[in-house]
């Protein structure tokens, strides 16, 4: 079984995908970590994330363990990730590793922005997880604060809106729900309720 979980920043897709992976015993890939690690490599080299040459070089040279670095989780790395993600050659460089992961024997679960549309258009289950921008910005701000990040809520909200727009409006693999995706709005759901709703969607699809 292949499960695709897409959605915007801090919609709850990561938590949902991780829990589904444990529940259905599937290997899990957070594809955003590939874009974040690429962006961090560009920043570490002193280059501009919007510089296509530098970003493509970073994506092509990405080491497997780069996605485990805690520094890819900062708000700055997230903002830079959405800039490298606009570049078609960067997406192309990261395509095979995502496809290979998804189509391993036994299936997998991946979360991102274009899993149900581009990486796994034939996924068995597709979820598109959404929530109000203010709710998402507050969630991410609280997560980052707990890790010692000094970003303000106002800055987090403006980054959220900026990232939503950039991810949804890019020409290559824009963030959008696949036609056959099930929409899950987590705005007023607790984590447990969101996860339970996602499990119910997967189980319903399995029965169908
Ligand atoms: O966790 P969060 O929602 O903040 O973002 P992420 O999933 O770590 O992704 C960071 C950025 O990478 C996104 O804003 C997208 O621009 C990009 N991304 C993408 O373009 N395609 C994916 N499949 C995953 C992430």
Short mmCIF file of C-alpha atoms and ligand atoms in Angstrom, two decimals:
data_model
loop_
_atom_site.label_atom_id
_atom_site.label_comp_id
_atom_site.label_asym_id
_atom_site.label_seq_id
_atom_site.Cartn_x
_atom_site.Cartn_y
_atom_site.Cartn_z
CA UNK A 1 0.00 0.00 0.00
CA UNK A 2 1.27 3.46 -0.91
CA UNK A 3 -0.10 6.38 1.11
CA UNK A 4 0.42 9.97 -0.04
CA UNK A 5 -0.04 12.74 2.52
CA UNK A 6 0.16 16.29 1.18
CA UNK A 7 -0.65 19.70 2.56
CA UNK A 8 0.75 23.08 3.58
CA UNK A 9 3.13 24.02 6.39
CA UNK A 10 2.12 22.75 9.84
CA UNK A 11 -1.20 21.38 8.63
CA UNK A 12 -0.52 18.24 10.67
CA UNK A 13 0.58 16.12 7.72
CA UNK A 14 3.89 15.07 9.31
CA UNK A 15 2.31 13.91 12.56
CA UNK A 16 -0.44 12.13 10.65
CA UNK A 17 2.01 10.45 8.25
CA UNK A 18 4.31 9.29 11.07
CA UNK A 19 1.39 7.81 13.01
CA UNK A 20 -0.06 6.09 9.94
CA UNK A 21 3.38 4.64 9.20
CA UNK A 22 3.55 3.10 12.67
CA UNK A 23 -0.06 1.91 12.58
CA UNK A 24 0.18 0.25 9.15
CA UNK A 25 3.85 -0.80 9.53
CA UNK A 26 5.00 1.13 6.46
CA UNK A 27 8.36 2.84 5.90
CA UNK A 28 7.99 6.63 5.99
CA UNK A 29 9.70 9.44 4.09
CA UNK A 30 9.25 13.12 4.96
CA UNK A 31 10.02 14.51 1.50
CA UNK A 32 10.20 18.09 2.80
CA UNK A 33 13.43 17.07 4.54
CA UNK A 34 15.06 16.62 1.10
CA UNK A 35 14.19 20.20 0.11
CA UNK A 36 15.21 21.49 3.56
CA UNK A 37 18.56 19.67 3.42
CA UNK A 38 19.19 20.99 -0.09
CA UNK A 39 18.42 24.52 1.10
CA UNK A 40 20.67 24.17 4.12
CA UNK A 41 23.56 23.01 1.91
CA UNK A 42 23.05 26.10 -0.27
CA UNK A 43 22.99 28.40 2.78
CA UNK A 44 26.06 26.68 4.28
CA UNK A 45 27.95 27.27 1.04
CA UNK A 46 27.09 30.98 1.34
CA UNK A 47 24.87 30.88 -1.76
CA UNK A 48 21.36 32.21 -2.44
CA UNK A 49 18.58 29.54 -2.34
CA UNK A 50 17.03 31.18 -5.41
CA UNK A 51 20.29 30.67 -7.37
CA UNK A 52 19.36 27.73 -9.61
CA UNK A 53 22.95 26.61 -10.27
CA UNK A 54 23.86 26.49 -6.59
CA UNK A 55 20.58 24.80 -5.63
CA UNK A 56 20.82 22.13 -8.33
CA UNK A 57 24.43 21.40 -7.33
CA UNK A 58 23.29 20.98 -3.70
CA UNK A 59 20.37 18.72 -4.65
CA UNK A 60 22.52 16.51 -6.87
CA UNK A 61 25.20 16.20 -4.19
CA UNK A 62 22.82 15.57 -1.28
CA UNK A 63 24.15 12.93 1.16
CA UNK A 64 21.69 10.42 2.66
CA UNK A 65 22.36 11.56 6.23
CA UNK A 66 21.79 15.26 5.43
CA UNK A 67 18.08 14.83 6.18
CA UNK A 68 18.82 13.81 9.77
CA UNK A 69 20.48 17.11 10.71
CA UNK A 70 18.45 19.06 13.25
CA UNK A 71 19.45 22.35 11.57
CA UNK A 72 17.13 21.58 8.62
CA UNK A 73 14.15 22.15 10.98
CA UNK A 74 14.62 25.89 11.55
CA UNK A 75 12.16 28.43 10.13
CA UNK A 76 14.95 29.85 7.95
CA UNK A 77 15.69 26.45 6.42
CA UNK A 78 11.95 26.00 5.75
CA UNK A 79 11.71 29.36 4.02
CA UNK A 80 14.84 28.61 1.95
CA UNK A 81 13.45 25.13 1.13
CA UNK A 82 10.42 26.62 -0.54
CA UNK A 83 12.76 28.75 -2.70
CA UNK A 84 14.87 25.82 -3.94
CA UNK A 85 11.65 23.82 -4.44
CA UNK A 86 10.51 26.24 -7.16
CA UNK A 87 13.46 25.21 -9.38
CA UNK A 88 12.43 22.36 -11.76
CA UNK A 89 15.97 20.88 -11.95
CA UNK A 90 16.07 20.65 -8.15
CA UNK A 91 12.77 18.75 -8.14
CA UNK A 92 14.10 16.50 -10.92
CA UNK A 93 17.26 15.75 -8.93
CA UNK A 94 15.15 14.68 -5.94
CA UNK A 95 12.55 12.74 -7.94
CA UNK A 96 14.24 9.32 -8.20
CA UNK A 97 15.01 8.93 -4.51
CA UNK A 98 11.34 9.64 -3.69
CA UNK A 99 10.02 7.30 -6.40
CA UNK A 100 12.38 4.49 -5.34
CA UNK A 101 11.28 4.91 -1.74
CA UNK A 102 7.58 4.91 -2.64
CA UNK A 103 7.71 1.90 -4.93
CA UNK A 104 9.74 -0.39 -2.65
CA UNK A 105 8.16 -3.81 -2.10
CA UNK A 106 5.37 -3.64 0.48
CA UNK A 107 4.65 0.02 -0.06
CA UNK A 108 5.44 3.19 1.85
CA UNK A 109 4.06 6.43 3.15
CA UNK A 110 5.38 9.79 2.01
CA UNK A 111 4.40 13.30 2.96
CA UNK A 112 5.02 16.51 1.06
CA UNK A 113 3.34 18.81 -1.43
CA UNK A 114 3.23 16.81 -4.69
CA UNK A 115 3.14 13.18 -3.57
CA UNK A 116 -0.43 12.49 -4.72
CA UNK A 117 -0.04 14.50 -7.91
CA UNK A 118 3.52 13.93 -9.20
CA UNK A 119 5.54 11.41 -7.16
CA UNK A 120 2.82 8.77 -6.64
CA UNK A 121 -0.17 9.66 -8.85
CA UNK A 122 -1.38 6.06 -8.45
CA UNK A 123 -1.09 5.95 -4.63
CA UNK A 124 -3.68 3.72 -2.95
CA UNK A 125 -4.66 6.42 -0.46
CA UNK A 126 -4.24 10.18 -0.85
CA UNK A 127 -4.81 12.64 1.95
CA UNK A 128 -4.65 16.42 1.62
CA UNK A 129 -4.35 17.93 5.09
CA UNK A 130 -5.29 21.58 5.60
CA UNK A 131 -5.89 24.07 8.43
CA UNK A 132 -6.34 27.84 8.77
CA UNK A 133 -3.14 29.81 8.24
CA UNK A 134 -3.32 31.39 11.73
CA UNK A 135 -3.72 27.98 13.36
CA UNK A 136 -0.80 26.56 11.38
CA UNK A 137 1.44 29.54 12.10
CA UNK A 138 0.66 29.26 15.83
CA UNK A 139 1.40 25.51 15.87
CA UNK A 140 4.74 25.94 14.11
CA UNK A 141 5.65 28.97 16.22
CA UNK A 142 5.05 26.98 19.41
CA UNK A 143 7.11 24.03 18.09
CA UNK A 144 9.98 26.32 17.14
CA UNK A 145 9.82 28.22 20.43
CA UNK A 146 10.10 24.94 22.32
CA UNK A 147 13.33 24.30 20.38
CA UNK A 148 14.74 27.72 21.28
CA UNK A 149 14.04 29.45 17.93
CA UNK A 150 13.46 33.18 18.54
CA UNK A 151 11.06 33.79 15.61
CA UNK A 152 8.01 35.92 16.58
CA UNK A 153 4.43 34.77 15.92
CA UNK A 154 3.94 37.68 13.46
CA UNK A 155 7.03 36.66 11.50
CA UNK A 156 5.88 33.02 11.51
CA UNK A 157 2.47 34.02 10.17
CA UNK A 158 3.99 36.08 7.39
CA UNK A 159 6.40 33.21 6.50
CA UNK A 160 3.43 30.84 6.45
CA UNK A 161 1.46 33.00 4.02
CA UNK A 162 4.53 33.60 1.86
CA UNK A 163 5.43 29.90 1.75
CA UNK A 164 1.79 28.88 1.00
CA UNK A 165 1.72 31.29 -1.94
CA UNK A 166 5.12 30.24 -3.31
CA UNK A 167 4.34 26.51 -2.98
CA UNK A 168 0.89 26.83 -4.55
CA UNK A 169 1.82 29.19 -7.38
CA UNK A 170 5.03 27.65 -8.71
CA UNK A 171 4.71 26.25 -12.22
CA UNK A 172 6.41 22.90 -11.57
CA UNK A 173 4.56 20.51 -9.21
CA UNK A 174 2.58 23.16 -7.33
CA UNK A 175 1.05 22.24 -3.99
CA UNK A 176 -2.47 21.09 -4.76
CA UNK A 177 -4.86 18.34 -3.77
CA UNK A 178 -5.01 15.48 -6.26
CA UNK A 179 -8.48 15.06 -7.74
CA UNK A 180 -8.89 11.78 -5.89
CA UNK A 181 -7.47 12.99 -2.56
CA UNK A 182 -9.54 13.09 0.62
CA UNK A 183 -9.43 16.50 2.28
CA UNK A 184 -8.81 16.56 6.04
CA UNK A 185 -9.20 19.90 7.83
CA UNK A 186 -7.38 19.80 11.18
CA UNK A 187 -8.10 23.42 12.24
CA UNK A 188 -10.29 22.47 15.16
CA UNK A 189 -9.05 18.92 15.71
CA UNK A 190 -6.70 17.74 18.45
CA UNK A 191 -3.72 15.66 17.30
CA UNK A 192 -5.49 12.48 18.45
CA UNK A 193 -8.69 13.40 16.58
CA UNK A 194 -6.77 14.28 13.39
CA UNK A 195 -4.87 11.01 13.52
CA UNK A 196 -8.07 9.04 14.18
CA UNK A 197 -9.74 10.71 11.20
CA UNK A 198 -6.78 9.83 8.98
CA UNK A 199 -6.79 6.21 10.14
CA UNK A 200 -10.52 6.00 9.40
CA UNK A 201 -9.93 7.32 5.85
CA UNK A 202 -7.19 4.74 5.20
CA UNK A 203 -9.28 1.89 6.60
CA UNK A 204 -12.27 2.93 4.50
CA UNK A 205 -10.09 2.97 1.38
CA UNK A 206 -8.64 -0.42 2.26
CA UNK A 207 -12.15 -1.90 2.47
CA UNK A 208 -13.30 -0.29 -0.79
O1 LIG B 1 7.07 20.88 7.57
P1 LIG B 1 6.68 22.00 6.66
O2 LIG B 1 5.28 21.87 6.24
O3 LIG B 1 7.09 23.30 7.18
O4 LIG B 1 7.50 21.91 5.33
P2 LIG B 1 8.26 20.69 4.70
O5 LIG B 1 7.30 19.59 4.40
O6 LIG B 1 9.45 20.38 5.53
O7 LIG B 1 8.71 21.32 3.28
C1 LIG B 1 9.55 22.44 3.18
C2 LIG B 1 9.36 23.04 1.80
O8 LIG B 1 9.82 22.09 0.84
C3 LIG B 1 7.94 23.34 1.39
O9 LIG B 1 7.52 24.65 1.74
C4 LIG B 1 7.95 23.14 -0.12
O10 LIG B 1 8.33 24.30 -0.78
C5 LIG B 1 9.03 22.11 -0.32
N1 LIG B 1 8.48 20.77 -0.62
C6 LIG B 1 8.07 20.52 -1.92
O11 LIG B 1 8.12 21.40 -2.76
N2 LIG B 1 7.63 19.29 -2.28
C7 LIG B 1 7.55 18.31 -1.37
N3 LIG B 1 7.13 17.09 -1.75
C8 LIG B 1 7.93 18.55 -0.03
C9 LIG B 1 8.37 19.81 0.33
#
